[in-house]
Amino acid sequence: MGSAEPKQDVFQAIADPTRRKVLNLLAGQEMPVNAISGHFPMSRTAVSKHLRILADAGLVQERKVGREKRYRLQPEPLLELKRWLAYYERFWENRLSVLKHLVEADEPGESGSGSPAPGLKAAEPGGRP
């Protein structure tokens, strides 16, 4: 495959649930298109189109063995996704940590004031803050 730039964006390639399932299948072993298509209620041609998109994104690599093409996972492009998600993981860990602190500070017997923790509004009648 060389060092050519991927034609498809990794995020777009994995947006489709069928393509994510294909990646899961290929995570364990190299497979020919016939074996892959046996896992889906669609034609071999449709599966081949999904494989082409994954290959264009650099997520799968194909090699010819006799008259068939075999596909295998190339996980390196997923590092871009992992880095992108890492930012949001830190964001949610921070938010959950703040929530945990607020909940623990408002437990019965600790503050006893019944007022909301700093930064939170009291709920209005009808359940809306």
Short mmCIF file of N, CA and C in Angstrom, two decimals:
data_model
loop_
_atom_site.label_atom_id
_atom_site.label_comp_id
_atom_site.label_asym_id
_atom_site.label_seq_id
_atom_site.Cartn_x
_atom_site.Cartn_y
_atom_site.Cartn_z
N MET A 1 0.82 -1.19 0.00
CA MET A 1 0.00 0.00 0.00
C MET A 1 0.86 1.25 0.00
N GLY A 2 2.03 1.23 0.59
CA GLY A 2 2.93 2.38 0.56
C GLY A 2 2.50 3.45 1.54
N SER A 3 2.96 4.68 1.26
CA SER A 3 2.67 5.77 2.17
C SER A 3 1.67 6.75 1.56
N ALA A 4 0.86 6.31 0.64
CA ALA A 4 -0.14 7.17 0.02
C ALA A 4 -1.17 7.60 1.07
N GLU A 5 -1.66 8.82 0.91
CA GLU A 5 -2.69 9.33 1.81
C GLU A 5 -3.98 8.54 1.62
N PRO A 6 -4.68 8.22 2.72
CA PRO A 6 -5.96 7.53 2.58
C PRO A 6 -6.95 8.39 1.80
N LYS A 7 -7.77 7.76 0.98
CA LYS A 7 -8.77 8.48 0.19
C LYS A 7 -10.02 8.76 1.01
N GLN A 8 -10.28 7.93 2.02
CA GLN A 8 -11.46 8.07 2.87
C GLN A 8 -11.04 8.49 4.27
N ASP A 9 -11.87 9.27 4.92
CA ASP A 9 -11.65 9.66 6.30
C ASP A 9 -11.98 8.47 7.22
N VAL A 10 -11.13 8.22 8.19
CA VAL A 10 -11.34 7.11 9.12
C VAL A 10 -12.69 7.24 9.84
N PHE A 11 -13.03 8.44 10.24
CA PHE A 11 -14.28 8.66 10.96
C PHE A 11 -15.49 8.32 10.08
N GLN A 12 -15.44 8.71 8.82
CA GLN A 12 -16.53 8.38 7.90
C GLN A 12 -16.58 6.87 7.64
N ALA A 13 -15.42 6.26 7.53
CA ALA A 13 -15.36 4.83 7.24
C ALA A 13 -15.99 4.01 8.36
N ILE A 14 -15.76 4.38 9.60
CA ILE A 14 -16.29 3.59 10.71
C ILE A 14 -17.68 4.04 11.15
N ALA A 15 -18.21 5.07 10.50
CA ALA A 15 -19.55 5.56 10.87
C ALA A 15 -20.63 4.53 10.56
N ASP A 16 -20.39 3.68 9.60
CA ASP A 16 -21.38 2.68 9.20
C ASP A 16 -21.27 1.44 10.07
N PRO A 17 -22.39 0.97 10.65
CA PRO A 17 -22.34 -0.22 11.53
C PRO A 17 -21.85 -1.48 10.82
N THR A 18 -22.17 -1.62 9.54
CA THR A 18 -21.70 -2.80 8.81
C THR A 18 -20.18 -2.79 8.72
N ARG A 19 -19.59 -1.65 8.47
CA ARG A 19 -18.13 -1.57 8.36
C ARG A 19 -17.47 -1.82 9.71
N ARG A 20 -18.11 -1.37 10.79
CA ARG A 20 -17.57 -1.67 12.12
C ARG A 20 -17.60 -3.17 12.39
N LYS A 21 -18.66 -3.84 11.96
CA LYS A 21 -18.74 -5.29 12.13
C LYS A 21 -17.68 -6.00 11.29
N VAL A 22 -17.44 -5.48 10.09
CA VAL A 22 -16.39 -6.06 9.24
C VAL A 22 -15.05 -5.94 9.95
N LEU A 23 -14.76 -4.79 10.53
CA LEU A 23 -13.49 -4.60 11.26
C LEU A 23 -13.40 -5.59 12.41
N ASN A 24 -14.50 -5.80 13.12
CA ASN A 24 -14.50 -6.77 14.22
C ASN A 24 -14.17 -8.17 13.71
N LEU A 25 -14.75 -8.53 12.58
CA LEU A 25 -14.46 -9.85 12.00
C LEU A 25 -12.98 -9.99 11.65
N LEU A 26 -12.43 -8.93 11.09
CA LEU A 26 -11.04 -8.98 10.63
C LEU A 26 -10.03 -8.78 11.75
N ALA A 27 -10.49 -8.40 12.92
CA ALA A 27 -9.57 -8.19 14.04
C ALA A 27 -8.90 -9.50 14.44
N GLY A 28 -9.59 -10.60 14.25
CA GLY A 28 -9.04 -11.89 14.68
C GLY A 28 -8.31 -12.66 13.61
N GLN A 29 -8.63 -12.37 12.34
CA GLN A 29 -8.03 -13.18 11.28
C GLN A 29 -8.21 -12.53 9.92
N GLU A 30 -7.37 -12.92 9.01
CA GLU A 30 -7.50 -12.53 7.61
C GLU A 30 -8.62 -13.37 6.99
N MET A 31 -9.44 -12.74 6.15
CA MET A 31 -10.57 -13.45 5.58
C MET A 31 -10.79 -13.07 4.13
N PRO A 32 -11.27 -14.02 3.31
CA PRO A 32 -11.67 -13.68 1.95
C PRO A 32 -13.06 -13.03 1.95
N VAL A 33 -13.37 -12.32 0.88
CA VAL A 33 -14.65 -11.62 0.80
C VAL A 33 -15.83 -12.57 0.91
N ASN A 34 -15.72 -13.78 0.39
CA ASN A 34 -16.83 -14.74 0.51
C ASN A 34 -17.13 -15.08 1.96
N ALA A 35 -16.11 -15.27 2.76
CA ALA A 35 -16.31 -15.57 4.18
C ALA A 35 -16.89 -14.38 4.92
N ILE A 36 -16.42 -13.19 4.58
CA ILE A 36 -16.95 -11.98 5.23
C ILE A 36 -18.41 -11.80 4.87
N SER A 37 -18.73 -11.94 3.59
CA SER A 37 -20.11 -11.70 3.15
C SER A 37 -21.09 -12.71 3.75
N GLY A 38 -20.62 -13.87 4.17
CA GLY A 38 -21.48 -14.85 4.82
C GLY A 38 -22.02 -14.39 6.16
N HIS A 39 -21.44 -13.33 6.72
CA HIS A 39 -21.87 -12.81 8.02
C HIS A 39 -22.92 -11.70 7.90
N PHE A 40 -23.29 -11.35 6.67
CA PHE A 40 -24.19 -10.22 6.46
C PHE A 40 -25.32 -10.58 5.51
N PRO A 41 -26.50 -9.98 5.75
CA PRO A 41 -27.65 -10.24 4.88
C PRO A 41 -27.64 -9.32 3.65
N MET A 42 -26.54 -9.33 2.93
CA MET A 42 -26.40 -8.49 1.73
C MET A 42 -25.53 -9.23 0.73
N SER A 43 -25.50 -8.71 -0.46
CA SER A 43 -24.75 -9.36 -1.53
C SER A 43 -23.24 -9.24 -1.31
N ARG A 44 -22.52 -10.09 -1.98
CA ARG A 44 -21.06 -10.04 -1.95
C ARG A 44 -20.57 -8.70 -2.52
N THR A 45 -21.27 -8.20 -3.53
CA THR A 45 -20.91 -6.90 -4.13
C THR A 45 -21.04 -5.77 -3.12
N ALA A 46 -22.11 -5.81 -2.32
CA ALA A 46 -22.30 -4.78 -1.29
C ALA A 46 -21.19 -4.85 -0.24
N VAL A 47 -20.83 -6.05 0.17
CA VAL A 47 -19.74 -6.22 1.13
C VAL A 47 -18.43 -5.73 0.52
N SER A 48 -18.22 -6.01 -0.74
CA SER A 48 -17.01 -5.54 -1.43
C SER A 48 -16.92 -4.02 -1.43
N LYS A 49 -18.06 -3.34 -1.57
CA LYS A 49 -18.08 -1.88 -1.53
C LYS A 49 -17.67 -1.38 -0.15
N HIS A 50 -18.17 -2.04 0.88
CA HIS A 50 -17.78 -1.67 2.25
C HIS A 50 -16.27 -1.89 2.44
N LEU A 51 -15.78 -3.00 1.95
CA LEU A 51 -14.35 -3.29 2.06
C LEU A 51 -13.51 -2.25 1.32
N ARG A 52 -13.99 -1.80 0.17
CA ARG A 52 -13.27 -0.77 -0.59
C ARG A 52 -13.16 0.51 0.21
N ILE A 53 -14.24 0.92 0.86
CA ILE A 53 -14.22 2.13 1.68
C ILE A 53 -13.24 1.97 2.84
N LEU A 54 -13.25 0.80 3.48
CA LEU A 54 -12.31 0.55 4.58
C LEU A 54 -10.87 0.53 4.08
N ALA A 55 -10.66 -0.03 2.89
CA ALA A 55 -9.32 -0.05 2.32
C ALA A 55 -8.87 1.36 1.95
N ASP A 56 -9.78 2.16 1.39
CA ASP A 56 -9.44 3.54 1.03
C ASP A 56 -9.08 4.38 2.25
N ALA A 57 -9.63 4.02 3.40
CA ALA A 57 -9.31 4.72 4.66
C ALA A 57 -8.07 4.14 5.32
N GLY A 58 -7.51 3.09 4.73
CA GLY A 58 -6.32 2.46 5.29
C GLY A 58 -6.60 1.50 6.43
N LEU A 59 -7.86 1.17 6.65
CA LEU A 59 -8.23 0.32 7.78
C LEU A 59 -8.13 -1.17 7.49
N VAL A 60 -8.18 -1.55 6.22
CA VAL A 60 -7.97 -2.93 5.84
C VAL A 60 -6.98 -2.97 4.68
N GLN A 61 -6.29 -4.07 4.62
CA GLN A 61 -5.35 -4.29 3.52
C GLN A 61 -5.78 -5.55 2.80
N GLU A 62 -5.72 -5.51 1.49
CA GLU A 62 -6.08 -6.70 0.72
C GLU A 62 -4.85 -7.27 0.06
N ARG A 63 -4.87 -8.58 -0.11
CA ARG A 63 -3.79 -9.25 -0.84
C ARG A 63 -4.42 -10.38 -1.63
N LYS A 64 -3.86 -10.61 -2.78
CA LYS A 64 -4.39 -11.64 -3.66
C LYS A 64 -3.72 -12.97 -3.33
N VAL A 65 -4.54 -13.98 -3.13
CA VAL A 65 -4.08 -15.35 -2.88
C VAL A 65 -4.80 -16.22 -3.91
N GLY A 66 -4.08 -16.62 -4.93
CA GLY A 66 -4.73 -17.36 -6.01
C GLY A 66 -5.71 -16.45 -6.72
N ARG A 67 -6.96 -16.91 -6.79
CA ARG A 67 -7.99 -16.10 -7.45
C ARG A 67 -8.83 -15.28 -6.49
N GLU A 68 -8.55 -15.37 -5.20
CA GLU A 68 -9.36 -14.61 -4.25
C GLU A 68 -8.54 -13.52 -3.56
N LYS A 69 -9.26 -12.51 -3.10
CA LYS A 69 -8.65 -11.44 -2.32
C LYS A 69 -8.92 -11.74 -0.86
N ARG A 70 -7.90 -11.58 -0.06
CA ARG A 70 -8.04 -11.74 1.39
C ARG A 70 -7.82 -10.38 2.03
N TYR A 71 -8.57 -10.15 3.09
CA TYR A 71 -8.54 -8.86 3.78
C TYR A 71 -8.09 -9.06 5.21
N ARG A 72 -7.33 -8.08 5.68
CA ARG A 72 -6.91 -8.11 7.09
C ARG A 72 -6.96 -6.69 7.64
N LEU A 73 -7.17 -6.60 8.93
CA LEU A 73 -7.27 -5.33 9.63
C LEU A 73 -5.91 -4.64 9.66
N GLN A 74 -5.92 -3.35 9.42
CA GLN A 74 -4.76 -2.49 9.60
C GLN A 74 -5.15 -1.48 10.68
N PRO A 75 -4.82 -1.73 11.94
CA PRO A 75 -5.35 -0.89 13.03
C PRO A 75 -4.69 0.48 13.18
N GLU A 76 -3.58 0.74 12.52
CA GLU A 76 -2.87 1.99 12.72
C GLU A 76 -3.72 3.24 12.52
N PRO A 77 -4.56 3.31 11.47
CA PRO A 77 -5.39 4.51 11.32
C PRO A 77 -6.36 4.75 12.48
N LEU A 78 -6.64 3.72 13.25
CA LEU A 78 -7.53 3.89 14.39
C LEU A 78 -6.88 4.71 15.50
N LEU A 79 -5.56 4.88 15.45
CA LEU A 79 -4.88 5.71 16.44
C LEU A 79 -5.36 7.16 16.38
N GLU A 80 -5.69 7.63 15.17
CA GLU A 80 -6.24 8.98 15.02
C GLU A 80 -7.55 9.09 15.80
N LEU A 81 -8.38 8.08 15.68
CA LEU A 81 -9.64 8.05 16.40
C LEU A 81 -9.40 7.98 17.91
N LYS A 82 -8.44 7.16 18.31
CA LYS A 82 -8.13 7.02 19.73
C LYS A 82 -7.65 8.34 20.32
N ARG A 83 -6.80 9.06 19.60
CA ARG A 83 -6.33 10.36 20.09
C ARG A 83 -7.48 11.35 20.21
N TRP A 84 -8.37 11.34 19.23
CA TRP A 84 -9.50 12.26 19.25
C TRP A 84 -10.41 11.96 20.44
N LEU A 85 -10.68 10.67 20.68
CA LEU A 85 -11.54 10.27 21.78
C LEU A 85 -10.90 10.52 23.14
N ALA A 86 -9.57 10.48 23.20
CA ALA A 86 -8.86 10.68 24.47
C ALA A 86 -9.18 12.05 25.07
N TYR A 87 -9.31 13.05 24.22
CA TYR A 87 -9.67 14.38 24.72
C TYR A 87 -11.01 14.33 25.44
N TYR A 88 -11.98 13.71 24.80
CA TYR A 88 -13.32 13.65 25.38
C TYR A 88 -13.38 12.73 26.58
N GLU A 89 -12.53 11.73 26.62
CA GLU A 89 -12.45 10.87 27.79
C GLU A 89 -11.99 11.69 28.99
N ARG A 90 -10.98 12.54 28.81
CA ARG A 90 -10.53 13.41 29.90
C ARG A 90 -11.64 14.37 30.31
N PHE A 91 -12.37 14.89 29.32
CA PHE A 91 -13.48 15.79 29.60
C PHE A 91 -14.51 15.11 30.50
N TRP A 92 -14.93 13.88 30.13
CA TRP A 92 -15.95 13.19 30.91
C TRP A 92 -15.41 12.73 32.26
N GLU A 93 -14.15 12.33 32.33
CA GLU A 93 -13.58 11.96 33.63
C GLU A 93 -13.60 13.15 34.57
N ASN A 94 -13.28 14.33 34.04
CA ASN A 94 -13.32 15.54 34.84
C ASN A 94 -14.74 15.84 35.31
N ARG A 95 -15.70 15.75 34.40
CA ARG A 95 -17.09 16.02 34.75
C ARG A 95 -17.61 15.02 35.78
N LEU A 96 -17.26 13.75 35.61
CA LEU A 96 -17.71 12.73 36.56
C LEU A 96 -17.05 12.93 37.93
N SER A 97 -15.82 13.36 37.93
CA SER A 97 -15.13 13.64 39.18
C SER A 97 -15.80 14.78 39.93
N VAL A 98 -16.17 15.83 39.20
CA VAL A 98 -16.87 16.96 39.81
C VAL A 98 -18.22 16.50 40.34
N LEU A 99 -18.95 15.70 39.55
CA LEU A 99 -20.25 15.19 39.99
C LEU A 99 -20.11 14.35 41.25
N LYS A 100 -19.11 13.48 41.28
CA LYS A 100 -18.87 12.64 42.45
C LYS A 100 -18.62 13.52 43.68
N HIS A 101 -17.81 14.54 43.52
CA HIS A 101 -17.51 15.44 44.63
C HIS A 101 -18.78 16.14 45.11
N LEU A 102 -19.60 16.61 44.16
CA LEU A 102 -20.84 17.29 44.53
C LEU A 102 -21.81 16.36 45.24
N VAL A 103 -21.94 15.15 44.75
CA VAL A 103 -22.85 14.19 45.37
C VAL A 103 -22.38 13.82 46.77
N GLU A 104 -21.09 13.56 46.92
CA GLU A 104 -20.56 13.19 48.23
C GLU A 104 -20.66 14.35 49.20
N ALA A 105 -20.50 15.58 48.74
CA ALA A 105 -20.59 16.74 49.62
C ALA A 105 -22.03 17.00 50.05
N ASP A 106 -23.01 16.53 49.28
CA ASP A 106 -24.41 16.78 49.58
C ASP A 106 -25.09 15.58 50.24
N GLU A 107 -24.31 14.56 50.64
CA GLU A 107 -24.90 13.40 51.29
C GLU A 107 -25.45 13.79 52.65
N PRO A 108 -26.54 13.15 53.08
CA PRO A 108 -27.13 13.46 54.39
C PRO A 108 -26.09 13.35 55.51
N GLY A 109 -26.17 14.31 56.40
CA GLY A 109 -25.25 14.28 57.54
C GLY A 109 -23.98 15.06 57.28
N GLU A 110 -23.69 15.41 56.05
CA GLU A 110 -22.47 16.15 55.78
C GLU A 110 -22.74 17.64 55.76
N SER A 111 -23.63 18.10 54.85
CA SER A 111 -23.89 19.53 54.80
C SER A 111 -25.17 19.85 55.56
N GLY A 112 -26.19 19.00 55.42
CA GLY A 112 -27.43 19.16 56.16
C GLY A 112 -28.21 20.40 55.79
N SER A 113 -27.69 21.23 54.89
CA SER A 113 -28.38 22.48 54.58
C SER A 113 -29.55 22.27 53.63
N GLY A 114 -29.49 21.21 52.83
CA GLY A 114 -30.55 20.98 51.88
C GLY A 114 -30.46 21.87 50.66
N SER A 115 -29.51 22.79 50.64
CA SER A 115 -29.35 23.66 49.47
C SER A 115 -28.48 22.96 48.44
N PRO A 116 -28.65 23.33 47.18
CA PRO A 116 -27.85 22.68 46.15
C PRO A 116 -26.37 23.01 46.29
N ALA A 117 -25.55 22.13 45.79
CA ALA A 117 -24.11 22.36 45.81
C ALA A 117 -23.78 23.58 44.96
N PRO A 118 -22.64 24.23 45.23
CA PRO A 118 -22.26 25.40 44.45
C PRO A 118 -22.23 25.05 42.96
N GLY A 119 -22.76 25.97 42.15
CA GLY A 119 -22.75 25.76 40.71
C GLY A 119 -23.97 25.04 40.18
N LEU A 120 -24.86 24.55 41.09
CA LEU A 120 -26.07 23.87 40.65
C LEU A 120 -27.27 24.69 41.06
N LYS A 121 -28.27 24.76 40.20
CA LYS A 121 -29.50 25.48 40.50
C LYS A 121 -30.47 24.52 41.16
N ALA A 122 -31.29 25.06 42.05
CA ALA A 122 -32.34 24.24 42.65
C ALA A 122 -33.39 23.98 41.60
N ALA A 123 -34.03 22.85 41.68
CA ALA A 123 -35.07 22.48 40.71
C ALA A 123 -36.29 23.32 40.95
N GLU A 124 -36.91 23.80 39.84
CA GLU A 124 -38.14 24.54 39.94
C GLU A 124 -39.29 23.54 40.01
N PRO A 125 -40.44 24.00 40.44
CA PRO A 125 -41.61 23.10 40.42
C PRO A 125 -41.82 22.60 38.99
N GLY A 126 -42.13 21.35 38.86
CA GLY A 126 -42.29 20.75 37.53
C GLY A 126 -41.07 19.99 37.09
N GLY A 127 -40.03 19.99 37.93
CA GLY A 127 -38.85 19.18 37.67
C GLY A 127 -37.77 19.83 36.83
N ARG A 128 -37.93 21.11 36.46
CA ARG A 128 -36.90 21.75 35.64
C ARG A 128 -36.02 22.63 36.52
N PRO A 129 -34.71 22.63 36.29
CA PRO A 129 -33.83 23.48 37.10
C PRO A 129 -34.00 24.94 36.76
#
